[in-house]
């Protein structure tokens, strides 16, 4: 199992802007997202600020990117074969969103430090050249978030 | 999940001869064996032919080797990053066994074909650390025969 963390910048006050995304750039390898976590840093989210999961088909241009290596492996066996990337807001070019939300989402309390750790029963598979983004619902700027994704590169 | 098959040659009749081995040559990657099969291609030469599993710490010199690639991945995502190898009898130099312990015995009937499927369910299985292996060997000094062998494992 792999894990990666990063810290976003605030998003613009536009609906459906991506807060972060796990992007799989590999030509053939699939990955399976098992869980993710977000915690508000340095400020309280606006009242009613929420996010949801959405598949993406083009990466966009992230504000910053974390590239996992061998240290991100639970057994420190090998760097992720997929070359998966954690992209973080604020995007200068938004990722291309699929049209349908996934059944994952959360409304944050308006207090600093609020957050969620969300296991995904069965996981969400991400095919080659695709990703999973967490996007904001309202046209309200986000705060800075601490983000973590956990995923598998091979499974039964 | 990965699978690989091969066909062994007959073993020579000495005790503790390896029939097949899944060898992990990687420097850091750990793999997890989740199942294997053994099917005889002719009737076992003698009654009382038993196999069991043993850990190995040096590879020995197999009679033949199968190198899995991307086609051995259940999702055809990537070749196994461990570089795992299926080694087959007859070994000219036997693998070095890790102590004297063994497990998962099977007693073959003197019929053709005869065999078994052994599978650990869920998250169980047997981890194979870097630079080591798991061999199917026969404890008795009984001449073996050709076996169709399959190993199933996960890389993450």
PDB file of C-alpha atoms in Angstrom:
ATOM      1  CA  UNK A   1       0.000   0.000   0.000  1.00  0.00           C
ATOM      2  CA  UNK A   2       1.128   3.517  -0.754  1.00  0.00           C
ATOM      3  CA  UNK A   3       0.412   6.799   0.994  1.00  0.00           C
ATOM      4  CA  UNK A   4       1.232  10.358   0.068  1.00  0.00           C
ATOM      5  CA  UNK A   5       0.540  13.713   1.650  1.00  0.00           C
ATOM      6  CA  UNK A   6       0.713  17.332   0.612  1.00  0.00           C
ATOM      7  CA  UNK A   7      -0.644  20.767   1.441  1.00  0.00           C
ATOM      8  CA  UNK A   8      -2.843  22.687  -0.934  1.00  0.00           C
ATOM      9  CA  UNK A   9      -3.137  26.391  -1.465  1.00  0.00           C
ATOM     10  CA  UNK A  10      -6.532  28.035  -1.318  1.00  0.00           C
ATOM     11  CA  UNK A  11      -8.767  27.677  -4.344  1.00  0.00           C
ATOM     12  CA  UNK A  12     -10.490  30.508  -6.183  1.00  0.00           C
ATOM     13  CA  UNK A  13     -14.127  31.244  -5.441  1.00  0.00           C
ATOM     14  CA  UNK A  14     -15.436  29.161  -8.331  1.00  0.00           C
ATOM     15  CA  UNK A  15     -17.670  26.114  -8.127  1.00  0.00           C
ATOM     16  CA  UNK A  16     -16.155  22.744  -9.053  1.00  0.00           C
ATOM     17  CA  UNK A  17     -12.561  23.905  -8.726  1.00  0.00           C
ATOM     18  CA  UNK A  18     -10.239  21.087  -7.756  1.00  0.00           C
ATOM     19  CA  UNK A  19      -8.660  21.073  -4.321  1.00  0.00           C
ATOM     20  CA  UNK A  20      -6.430  18.119  -5.122  1.00  0.00           C
ATOM     21  CA  UNK A  21      -6.214  15.087  -7.366  1.00  0.00           C
ATOM     22  CA  UNK A  22      -4.456  11.756  -7.534  1.00  0.00           C
ATOM     23  CA  UNK A  23      -3.303  11.397 -11.140  1.00  0.00           C
ATOM     24  CA  UNK A  24      -2.241   8.102 -12.749  1.00  0.00           C
ATOM     25  CA  UNK A  25       0.017   8.884 -15.726  1.00  0.00           C
ATOM     26  CA  UNK A  26       0.872   5.279 -16.582  1.00  0.00           C
ATOM     27  CA  UNK A  27       0.009   3.816 -19.990  1.00  0.00           C
ATOM     28  CA  UNK A  28      -1.308   0.481 -18.692  1.00  0.00           C
ATOM     29  CA  UNK A  29      -1.149   0.270 -14.901  1.00  0.00           C
ATOM     30  CA  UNK A  30      -4.293   0.666 -12.797  1.00  0.00           C
ATOM     31  CA  UNK A  31      -4.351   1.787  -9.172  1.00  0.00           C
ATOM     32  CA  UNK A  32      -6.983   1.498  -6.449  1.00  0.00           C
ATOM     33  CA  UNK A  33      -7.652   4.360  -4.019  1.00  0.00           C
ATOM     34  CA  UNK A  34      -8.490   3.023  -0.576  1.00  0.00           C
ATOM     35  CA  UNK A  35      -8.981   6.207   1.428  1.00  0.00           C
ATOM     36  CA  UNK A  36      -8.190   9.866   1.683  1.00  0.00           C
ATOM     37  CA  UNK A  37      -8.014  12.520   4.364  1.00  0.00           C
ATOM     38  CA  UNK A  38      -8.313  16.304   4.376  1.00  0.00           C
ATOM     39  CA  UNK A  39      -7.831  18.667   7.283  1.00  0.00           C
ATOM     40  CA  UNK A  40      -8.260  22.442   7.222  1.00  0.00           C
ATOM     41  CA  UNK A  41      -5.065  24.298   8.044  1.00  0.00           C
ATOM     42  CA  UNK A  42      -4.540  27.831   9.274  1.00  0.00           C
ATOM     43  CA  UNK A  43      -8.148  29.010   8.906  1.00  0.00           C
ATOM     44  CA  UNK A  44     -11.728  27.858   9.247  1.00  0.00           C
ATOM     45  CA  UNK A  45     -13.576  26.816   6.082  1.00  0.00           C
ATOM     46  CA  UNK A  46     -16.505  29.011   5.111  1.00  0.00           C
ATOM     47  CA  UNK A  47     -19.811  27.876   6.533  1.00  0.00           C
ATOM     48  CA  UNK A  48     -21.286  25.124   4.376  1.00  0.00           C
ATOM     49  CA  UNK A  49     -18.111  24.603   2.380  1.00  0.00           C
ATOM     50  CA  UNK A  50     -18.138  21.056   1.004  1.00  0.00           C
ATOM     51  CA  UNK A  51     -16.356  18.841  -1.470  1.00  0.00           C
ATOM     52  CA  UNK A  52     -17.065  15.754  -3.519  1.00  0.00           C
ATOM     53  CA  UNK A  53     -15.140  13.251  -5.574  1.00  0.00           C
ATOM     54  CA  UNK A  54     -15.025  13.396  -9.329  1.00  0.00           C
ATOM     55  CA  UNK A  55     -13.080  11.361 -11.865  1.00  0.00           C
ATOM     56  CA  UNK A  56     -10.851  13.364 -14.192  1.00  0.00           C
ATOM     57  CA  UNK A  57      -9.726  12.592 -17.729  1.00  0.00           C
ATOM     58  CA  UNK A  58      -7.080  15.273 -18.179  1.00  0.00           C
ATOM     59  CA  UNK A  59      -4.686  16.410 -15.533  1.00  0.00           C
ATOM     60  CA  UNK A  60      -4.821  20.189 -15.841  1.00  0.00           C
ATOM     61  CA  UNK A  61      -2.027  22.276 -14.360  1.00  0.00           C
ATOM     62  CA  UNK A  62      -1.649  21.935 -10.620  1.00  0.00           C
ATOM     63  CA  UNK A  63      -0.313  24.627  -8.322  1.00  0.00           C
ATOM     64  CA  UNK A  64       2.105  22.096  -6.906  1.00  0.00           C
ATOM     65  CA  UNK A  65       2.735  18.361  -7.194  1.00  0.00           C
ATOM     66  CA  UNK A  66       4.089  15.699  -4.877  1.00  0.00           C
ATOM     67  CA  UNK A  67       5.836  12.726  -6.514  1.00  0.00           C
ATOM     68  CA  UNK A  68       5.754   9.632  -4.291  1.00  0.00           C
ATOM     69  CA  UNK A  69       8.869   7.513  -4.050  1.00  0.00           C
ATOM     70  CA  UNK A  70       9.940   4.312  -2.374  1.00  0.00           C
ATOM     71  CA  UNK A  71       9.461   5.885   1.059  1.00  0.00           C
ATOM     72  CA  UNK A  72       5.759   6.166   0.352  1.00  0.00           C
ATOM     73  CA  UNK A  73       5.451   2.380   0.205  1.00  0.00           C
ATOM     74  CA  UNK A  74       4.242   0.634   3.358  1.00  0.00           C
ATOM     75  CA  UNK A  75       7.028  -1.923   3.013  1.00  0.00           C
ATOM     76  CA  UNK A  76       9.523   0.444   1.379  1.00  0.00           C
ATOM     77  CA  UNK A  77       9.698  -2.044  -1.432  1.00  0.00           C
ATOM     78  CA  UNK A  78       9.642   0.067  -4.551  1.00  0.00           C
ATOM     79  CA  UNK A  79       8.424   3.430  -5.842  1.00  0.00           C
ATOM     80  CA  UNK A  80       4.906   3.237  -7.286  1.00  0.00           C
ATOM     81  CA  UNK A  81       4.996   1.601 -10.696  1.00  0.00           C
ATOM     82  CA  UNK A  82       2.236   3.832 -11.987  1.00  0.00           C
ATOM     83  CA  UNK A  83       4.250   6.982 -11.329  1.00  0.00           C
ATOM     84  CA  UNK A  84       1.158   8.362  -9.641  1.00  0.00           C
ATOM     85  CA  UNK A  85       1.189  12.053  -8.683  1.00  0.00           C
ATOM     86  CA  UNK A  86      -0.556  14.090  -6.003  1.00  0.00           C
ATOM     87  CA  UNK A  87      -1.628  17.386  -7.562  1.00  0.00           C
ATOM     88  CA  UNK A  88      -2.579  20.266  -5.324  1.00  0.00           C
ATOM     89  CA  UNK A  89      -4.480  23.546  -5.633  1.00  0.00           C
ATOM     90  CA  UNK A  90      -4.446  26.185  -6.791  1.00  0.00           C
ATOM     91  CA  UNK A  91      -4.702  24.944 -10.384  1.00  0.00           C
ATOM     92  CA  UNK A  92      -3.881  27.393 -13.156  1.00  0.00           C
ATOM     93  CA  UNK A  93      -5.656  25.027 -15.555  1.00  0.00           C
ATOM     94  CA  UNK A  94      -8.413  22.957 -14.009  1.00  0.00           C
ATOM     95  CA  UNK A  95      -8.451  19.173 -14.619  1.00  0.00           C
ATOM     96  CA  UNK A  96     -11.083  17.912 -17.038  1.00  0.00           C
ATOM     97  CA  UNK A  97     -13.914  16.566 -14.912  1.00  0.00           C
ATOM     98  CA  UNK A  98     -16.110  13.591 -15.700  1.00  0.00           C
ATOM     99  CA  UNK A  99     -19.742  14.554 -15.580  1.00  0.00           C
ATOM    100  CA  UNK A 100     -20.915  12.477 -12.638  1.00  0.00           C
ATOM    101  CA  UNK A 101     -19.960  12.803  -8.991  1.00  0.00           C
ATOM    102  CA  UNK A 102     -18.731   9.812  -7.055  1.00  0.00           C
ATOM    103  CA  UNK A 103     -20.536   8.877  -3.887  1.00  0.00           C
ATOM    104  CA  UNK A 104     -17.936  10.484  -1.705  1.00  0.00           C
ATOM    105  CA  UNK A 105     -18.177  13.935  -0.221  1.00  0.00           C
ATOM    106  CA  UNK A 106     -18.104  15.909   2.981  1.00  0.00           C
ATOM    107  CA  UNK A 107     -19.293  19.208   4.402  1.00  0.00           C
ATOM    108  CA  UNK A 108     -16.706  20.787   6.653  1.00  0.00           C
ATOM    109  CA  UNK A 109     -17.417  22.459   9.950  1.00  0.00           C
ATOM    110  CA  UNK A 110     -16.503  26.138   9.992  1.00  0.00           C
ATOM    111  CA  UNK A 111     -13.594  25.705  12.351  1.00  0.00           C
ATOM    112  CA  UNK A 112      -9.864  25.448  11.917  1.00  0.00           C
ATOM    113  CA  UNK A 113      -8.583  21.884  12.140  1.00  0.00           C
ATOM    114  CA  UNK A 114     -11.806  20.345  10.908  1.00  0.00           C
ATOM    115  CA  UNK A 115     -11.348  17.415   8.600  1.00  0.00           C
ATOM    116  CA  UNK A 116     -12.180  13.928   7.531  1.00  0.00           C
ATOM    117  CA  UNK A 117     -10.552  10.549   7.112  1.00  0.00           C
ATOM    118  CA  UNK A 118     -12.681   8.665   4.600  1.00  0.00           C
ATOM    119  CA  UNK A 119     -12.156   4.955   3.916  1.00  0.00           C
ATOM    120  CA  UNK A 120     -13.626   3.802   0.594  1.00  0.00           C
ATOM    121  CA  UNK A 121     -15.078   0.281   0.914  1.00  0.00           C
ATOM    122  CA  UNK A 122     -13.941  -1.720  -2.096  1.00  0.00           C
ATOM    123  CA  UNK A 123     -11.804   1.182  -3.252  1.00  0.00           C
ATOM    124  CA  UNK A 124     -12.013   3.268  -6.408  1.00  0.00           C
ATOM    125  CA  UNK A 125      -9.945   2.068  -9.360  1.00  0.00           C
ATOM    126  CA  UNK A 126      -8.213   4.664 -11.479  1.00  0.00           C
ATOM    127  CA  UNK A 127      -7.372   3.573 -14.988  1.00  0.00           C
ATOM    128  CA  UNK A 128      -4.303   4.579 -16.984  1.00  0.00           C
ATOM    129  CA  UNK A 129      -4.170   8.236 -17.899  1.00  0.00           C
ATOM    130  CA  UNK A 130      -6.903   9.234 -15.476  1.00  0.00           C
ATOM    131  CA  UNK A 131      -7.366  10.525 -11.972  1.00  0.00           C
ATOM    132  CA  UNK A 132      -9.570  11.183  -8.998  1.00  0.00           C
ATOM    133  CA  UNK A 133     -10.109  14.790  -7.928  1.00  0.00           C
ATOM    134  CA  UNK A 134     -11.696  16.256  -4.849  1.00  0.00           C
ATOM    135  CA  UNK A 135     -13.565  19.365  -5.980  1.00  0.00           C
ATOM    136  CA  UNK A 136     -15.345  22.071  -4.073  1.00  0.00           C
ATOM    137  CA  UNK A 137     -19.121  22.330  -4.365  1.00  0.00           C
ATOM    138  CA  UNK A 138     -19.765  26.020  -3.684  1.00  0.00           C
ATOM    139  CA  UNK A 139     -18.383  29.040  -5.466  1.00  0.00           C
ATOM    140  CA  UNK A 140     -16.464  29.826  -2.320  1.00  0.00           C
ATOM    141  CA  UNK A 141     -12.724  29.827  -1.923  1.00  0.00           C
ATOM    142  CA  UNK A 142     -11.304  26.981   0.124  1.00  0.00           C
ATOM    143  CA  UNK A 143      -8.848  27.224   2.948  1.00  0.00           C
ATOM    144  CA  UNK A 144      -5.495  25.483   2.873  1.00  0.00           C
ATOM    145  CA  UNK A 145      -5.851  21.736   3.342  1.00  0.00           C
ATOM    146  CA  UNK A 146      -3.520  19.010   4.472  1.00  0.00           C
ATOM    147  CA  UNK A 147      -4.257  16.097   2.108  1.00  0.00           C
ATOM    148  CA  UNK A 148      -3.459  12.385   2.174  1.00  0.00           C
ATOM    149  CA  UNK A 149      -4.300   9.594  -0.274  1.00  0.00           C
ATOM    150  CA  UNK A 150      -3.798   5.856   0.252  1.00  0.00           C
ATOM    151  CA  UNK A 151      -3.807   3.442  -2.685  1.00  0.00           C
ATOM    152  CA  UNK A 152      -2.713   0.066  -4.014  1.00  0.00           C
ATOM    153  CA  UNK A 153      -0.694  -0.667  -7.128  1.00  0.00           C
ATOM    154  CA  UNK A 154      -1.509  -4.397  -7.124  1.00  0.00           C
ATOM    155  CA  UNK A 155      -4.253  -6.302  -5.378  1.00  0.00           C
ATOM    156  CA  UNK A 156      -6.260  -9.517  -5.387  1.00  0.00           C
TER     157      UNK A 156
ATOM    158  CA  UNK B   1      -2.310  -9.909  -8.836  1.00  0.00           C
ATOM    159  CA  UNK B   2       0.174 -11.970 -10.775  1.00  0.00           C
ATOM    160  CA  UNK B   3       0.185 -15.591 -11.888  1.00  0.00           C
ATOM    161  CA  UNK B   4       2.819 -17.676 -13.593  1.00  0.00           C
ATOM    162  CA  UNK B   5       2.955 -21.259 -14.731  1.00  0.00           C
ATOM    163  CA  UNK B   6       5.587 -23.700 -15.833  1.00  0.00           C
ATOM    164  CA  UNK B   7       6.334 -27.397 -16.077  1.00  0.00           C
ATOM    165  CA  UNK B   8       8.975 -28.987 -13.947  1.00  0.00           C
ATOM    166  CA  UNK B   9      11.130 -31.955 -14.822  1.00  0.00           C
ATOM    167  CA  UNK B  10      11.259 -34.992 -12.576  1.00  0.00           C
ATOM    168  CA  UNK B  11      13.198 -34.795  -9.357  1.00  0.00           C
ATOM    169  CA  UNK B  12      15.938 -37.305  -8.686  1.00  0.00           C
ATOM    170  CA  UNK B  13      14.837 -39.171  -5.608  1.00  0.00           C
ATOM    171  CA  UNK B  14      16.859 -37.461  -2.904  1.00  0.00           C
ATOM    172  CA  UNK B  15      15.136 -36.035   0.137  1.00  0.00           C
ATOM    173  CA  UNK B  16      14.367 -32.303   0.187  1.00  0.00           C
ATOM    174  CA  UNK B  17      14.619 -31.784  -3.542  1.00  0.00           C
ATOM    175  CA  UNK B  18      12.845 -28.664  -4.793  1.00  0.00           C
ATOM    176  CA  UNK B  19      10.162 -29.125  -7.431  1.00  0.00           C
ATOM    177  CA  UNK B  20       9.534 -25.435  -7.981  1.00  0.00           C
ATOM    178  CA  UNK B  21      10.311 -22.132  -6.354  1.00  0.00           C
ATOM    179  CA  UNK B  22       9.020 -18.561  -6.503  1.00  0.00           C
ATOM    180  CA  UNK B  23      12.149 -16.472  -6.106  1.00  0.00           C
ATOM    181  CA  UNK B  24      12.155 -12.744  -5.313  1.00  0.00           C
ATOM    182  CA  UNK B  25      15.441 -11.258  -6.547  1.00  0.00           C
ATOM    183  CA  UNK B  26      14.596  -7.624  -5.748  1.00  0.00           C
ATOM    184  CA  UNK B  27      16.727  -5.631  -3.313  1.00  0.00           C
ATOM    185  CA  UNK B  28      13.825  -4.032  -1.431  1.00  0.00           C
ATOM    186  CA  UNK B  29      10.451  -5.180  -2.755  1.00  0.00           C
ATOM    187  CA  UNK B  30       8.386  -7.665  -0.728  1.00  0.00           C
ATOM    188  CA  UNK B  31       5.880  -9.893  -2.498  1.00  0.00           C
ATOM    189  CA  UNK B  32       3.054 -11.979  -1.055  1.00  0.00           C
ATOM    190  CA  UNK B  33       2.340 -15.504  -2.245  1.00  0.00           C
ATOM    191  CA  UNK B  34      -1.412 -16.105  -2.076  1.00  0.00           C
ATOM    192  CA  UNK B  35      -1.796 -19.437  -3.804  1.00  0.00           C
ATOM    193  CA  UNK B  36      -0.186 -22.176  -5.842  1.00  0.00           C
ATOM    194  CA  UNK B  37      -1.134 -25.314  -7.708  1.00  0.00           C
ATOM    195  CA  UNK B  38       0.666 -28.511  -8.460  1.00  0.00           C
ATOM    196  CA  UNK B  39      -0.620 -31.093 -10.904  1.00  0.00           C
ATOM    197  CA  UNK B  40       1.264 -34.216 -11.869  1.00  0.00           C
ATOM    198  CA  UNK B  41       1.561 -34.933 -15.569  1.00  0.00           C
ATOM    199  CA  UNK B  42       2.046 -38.645 -15.114  1.00  0.00           C
ATOM    200  CA  UNK B  43       1.165 -40.908 -12.230  1.00  0.00           C
ATOM    201  CA  UNK B  44       3.586 -40.396  -9.345  1.00  0.00           C
ATOM    202  CA  UNK B  45       6.252 -43.037  -9.513  1.00  0.00           C
ATOM    203  CA  UNK B  46       5.675 -44.290  -6.030  1.00  0.00           C
ATOM    204  CA  UNK B  47       3.158 -44.149  -3.246  1.00  0.00           C
ATOM    205  CA  UNK B  48       3.899 -41.753  -0.442  1.00  0.00           C
ATOM    206  CA  UNK B  49       4.996 -38.825  -2.553  1.00  0.00           C
ATOM    207  CA  UNK B  50       4.483 -35.723  -0.427  1.00  0.00           C
ATOM    208  CA  UNK B  51       5.163 -32.055  -1.057  1.00  0.00           C
ATOM    209  CA  UNK B  52       5.361 -29.141   1.309  1.00  0.00           C
ATOM    210  CA  UNK B  53       6.465 -25.513   1.295  1.00  0.00           C
ATOM    211  CA  UNK B  54       9.776 -24.243   2.607  1.00  0.00           C
ATOM    212  CA  UNK B  55      11.392 -20.843   2.653  1.00  0.00           C
ATOM    213  CA  UNK B  56      14.642 -20.463   0.772  1.00  0.00           C
ATOM    214  CA  UNK B  57      17.487 -18.010   1.322  1.00  0.00           C
ATOM    215  CA  UNK B  58      19.628 -18.802  -1.723  1.00  0.00           C
ATOM    216  CA  UNK B  59      18.250 -19.547  -5.118  1.00  0.00           C
ATOM    217  CA  UNK B  60      20.245 -22.559  -6.176  1.00  0.00           C
ATOM    218  CA  UNK B  61      20.427 -23.502  -9.851  1.00  0.00           C
ATOM    219  CA  UNK B  62      17.099 -24.503 -11.371  1.00  0.00           C
ATOM    220  CA  UNK B  63      16.661 -26.742 -14.372  1.00  0.00           C
ATOM    221  CA  UNK B  64      14.592 -24.041 -16.051  1.00  0.00           C
ATOM    222  CA  UNK B  65      13.128 -20.656 -15.206  1.00  0.00           C
ATOM    223  CA  UNK B  66      10.033 -18.737 -16.274  1.00  0.00           C
ATOM    224  CA  UNK B  67      10.250 -14.921 -16.177  1.00  0.00           C
ATOM    225  CA  UNK B  68       6.813 -13.307 -15.742  1.00  0.00           C
ATOM    226  CA  UNK B  69       6.022 -10.113 -17.625  1.00  0.00           C
ATOM    227  CA  UNK B  70       3.122  -7.701 -18.085  1.00  0.00           C
ATOM    228  CA  UNK B  71       0.926 -10.484 -19.466  1.00  0.00           C
ATOM    229  CA  UNK B  72       1.131 -12.221 -16.112  1.00  0.00           C
ATOM    230  CA  UNK B  73      -0.588  -9.274 -14.417  1.00  0.00           C
ATOM    231  CA  UNK B  74      -4.334  -9.855 -13.885  1.00  0.00           C
ATOM    232  CA  UNK B  75      -4.924  -6.303 -15.159  1.00  0.00           C
ATOM    233  CA  UNK B  76      -2.047  -6.281 -17.672  1.00  0.00           C
ATOM    234  CA  UNK B  77      -0.849  -3.173 -15.870  1.00  0.00           C
ATOM    235  CA  UNK B  78       2.868  -3.704 -15.450  1.00  0.00           C
ATOM    236  CA  UNK B  79       5.482  -6.420 -15.321  1.00  0.00           C
ATOM    237  CA  UNK B  80       6.146  -7.481 -11.724  1.00  0.00           C
ATOM    238  CA  UNK B  81       8.473  -4.897 -10.250  1.00  0.00           C
ATOM    239  CA  UNK B  82      10.098  -7.474  -8.013  1.00  0.00           C
ATOM    240  CA  UNK B  83      11.348  -9.397 -11.028  1.00  0.00           C
ATOM    241  CA  UNK B  84       9.943 -12.546  -9.393  1.00  0.00           C
ATOM    242  CA  UNK B  85      10.997 -15.781 -11.089  1.00  0.00           C
ATOM    243  CA  UNK B  86       9.487 -19.238 -11.304  1.00  0.00           C
ATOM    244  CA  UNK B  87      12.282 -21.768 -10.913  1.00  0.00           C
ATOM    245  CA  UNK B  88      11.623 -25.360 -11.891  1.00  0.00           C
ATOM    246  CA  UNK B  89      13.179 -28.770 -11.289  1.00  0.00           C
ATOM    247  CA  UNK B  90      15.456 -30.446 -11.801  1.00  0.00           C
ATOM    248  CA  UNK B  91      17.794 -28.197  -9.799  1.00  0.00           C
ATOM    249  CA  UNK B  92      21.470 -28.911 -10.349  1.00  0.00           C
ATOM    250  CA  UNK B  93      22.153 -26.981  -7.131  1.00  0.00           C
ATOM    251  CA  UNK B  94      19.325 -27.133  -4.622  1.00  0.00           C
ATOM    252  CA  UNK B  95      18.068 -23.898  -3.049  1.00  0.00           C
ATOM    253  CA  UNK B  96      19.267 -23.187   0.476  1.00  0.00           C
ATOM    254  CA  UNK B  97      16.406 -23.883   2.821  1.00  0.00           C
ATOM    255  CA  UNK B  98      15.669 -21.579   5.724  1.00  0.00           C
ATOM    256  CA  UNK B  99      16.101 -23.945   8.643  1.00  0.00           C
ATOM    257  CA  UNK B 100      14.085 -27.115   8.778  1.00  0.00           C
ATOM    258  CA  UNK B 101      10.568 -25.764   9.043  1.00  0.00           C
ATOM    259  CA  UNK B 102       7.949 -26.483   6.419  1.00  0.00           C
ATOM    260  CA  UNK B 103       4.186 -26.207   6.022  1.00  0.00           C
ATOM    261  CA  UNK B 104       1.229 -26.928   3.773  1.00  0.00           C
ATOM    262  CA  UNK B 105       1.875 -30.641   3.130  1.00  0.00           C
ATOM    263  CA  UNK B 106       0.080 -32.572   0.390  1.00  0.00           C
ATOM    264  CA  UNK B 107       0.008 -36.298  -0.194  1.00  0.00           C
ATOM    265  CA  UNK B 108      -0.301 -37.348  -3.828  1.00  0.00           C
ATOM    266  CA  UNK B 109      -2.283 -40.371  -4.909  1.00  0.00           C
ATOM    267  CA  UNK B 110      -0.720 -42.703  -7.451  1.00  0.00           C
ATOM    268  CA  UNK B 111      -3.014 -41.699 -10.298  1.00  0.00           C
ATOM    269  CA  UNK B 112      -2.690 -39.520 -13.336  1.00  0.00           C
ATOM    270  CA  UNK B 113      -3.507 -36.699 -13.145  1.00  0.00           C
ATOM    271  CA  UNK B 114      -3.437 -35.822  -9.508  1.00  0.00           C
ATOM    272  CA  UNK B 115      -2.872 -32.446  -7.957  1.00  0.00           C
ATOM    273  CA  UNK B 116      -4.182 -29.711  -5.777  1.00  0.00           C
ATOM    274  CA  UNK B 117      -4.895 -26.036  -5.487  1.00  0.00           C
ATOM    275  CA  UNK B 118      -3.801 -24.350  -2.294  1.00  0.00           C
ATOM    276  CA  UNK B 119      -4.962 -20.857  -1.672  1.00  0.00           C
ATOM    277  CA  UNK B 120      -4.845 -18.472   1.228  1.00  0.00           C
ATOM    278  CA  UNK B 121      -7.872 -16.200   1.355  1.00  0.00           C
ATOM    279  CA  UNK B 122      -8.199 -12.497   2.001  1.00  0.00           C
ATOM    280  CA  UNK B 123      -5.216 -10.636   3.331  1.00  0.00           C
ATOM    281  CA  UNK B 124      -3.367 -13.791   4.350  1.00  0.00           C
ATOM    282  CA  UNK B 125      -0.647 -15.513   2.408  1.00  0.00           C
ATOM    283  CA  UNK B 126       3.077 -15.733   2.773  1.00  0.00           C
ATOM    284  CA  UNK B 127       5.363 -12.745   2.441  1.00  0.00           C
ATOM    285  CA  UNK B 128       8.563 -13.314   0.496  1.00  0.00           C
ATOM    286  CA  UNK B 129      11.177 -10.739   1.516  1.00  0.00           C
ATOM    287  CA  UNK B 130      13.802  -9.404  -0.883  1.00  0.00           C
ATOM    288  CA  UNK B 131      16.424 -11.917  -1.919  1.00  0.00           C
ATOM    289  CA  UNK B 132      14.509 -14.981  -0.823  1.00  0.00           C
ATOM    290  CA  UNK B 133      11.932 -17.457  -2.010  1.00  0.00           C
ATOM    291  CA  UNK B 134       9.405 -20.140  -1.228  1.00  0.00           C
ATOM    292  CA  UNK B 135       9.915 -23.598  -2.673  1.00  0.00           C
ATOM    293  CA  UNK B 136       7.685 -26.606  -3.091  1.00  0.00           C
ATOM    294  CA  UNK B 137       9.843 -29.533  -2.138  1.00  0.00           C
ATOM    295  CA  UNK B 138       9.491 -33.173  -1.321  1.00  0.00           C
ATOM    296  CA  UNK B 139      10.702 -34.321   2.088  1.00  0.00           C
ATOM    297  CA  UNK B 140      10.963 -37.990   1.191  1.00  0.00           C
ATOM    298  CA  UNK B 141      13.669 -39.721  -0.812  1.00  0.00           C
ATOM    299  CA  UNK B 142      11.207 -40.659  -3.521  1.00  0.00           C
ATOM    300  CA  UNK B 143      11.658 -40.078  -7.235  1.00  0.00           C
ATOM    301  CA  UNK B 144       9.293 -37.364  -8.388  1.00  0.00           C
ATOM    302  CA  UNK B 145       7.770 -36.686 -11.749  1.00  0.00           C
ATOM    303  CA  UNK B 146       6.901 -33.745 -13.968  1.00  0.00           C
ATOM    304  CA  UNK B 147       4.477 -31.261 -12.489  1.00  0.00           C
ATOM    305  CA  UNK B 148       2.455 -28.440 -13.936  1.00  0.00           C
ATOM    306  CA  UNK B 149       3.086 -25.610 -11.477  1.00  0.00           C
ATOM    307  CA  UNK B 150       1.368 -22.271 -10.909  1.00  0.00           C
ATOM    308  CA  UNK B 151       2.156 -19.552  -8.384  1.00  0.00           C
ATOM    309  CA  UNK B 152      -0.125 -16.594  -7.627  1.00  0.00           C
ATOM    310  CA  UNK B 153       1.135 -13.518  -5.788  1.00  0.00           C
ATOM    311  CA  UNK B 154       0.653  -9.795  -5.240  1.00  0.00           C
ATOM    312  CA  UNK B 155       3.308  -7.117  -5.406  1.00  0.00           C
ATOM    313  CA  UNK B 156       1.552  -4.568  -3.135  1.00  0.00           C
TER     314      UNK B 156
END
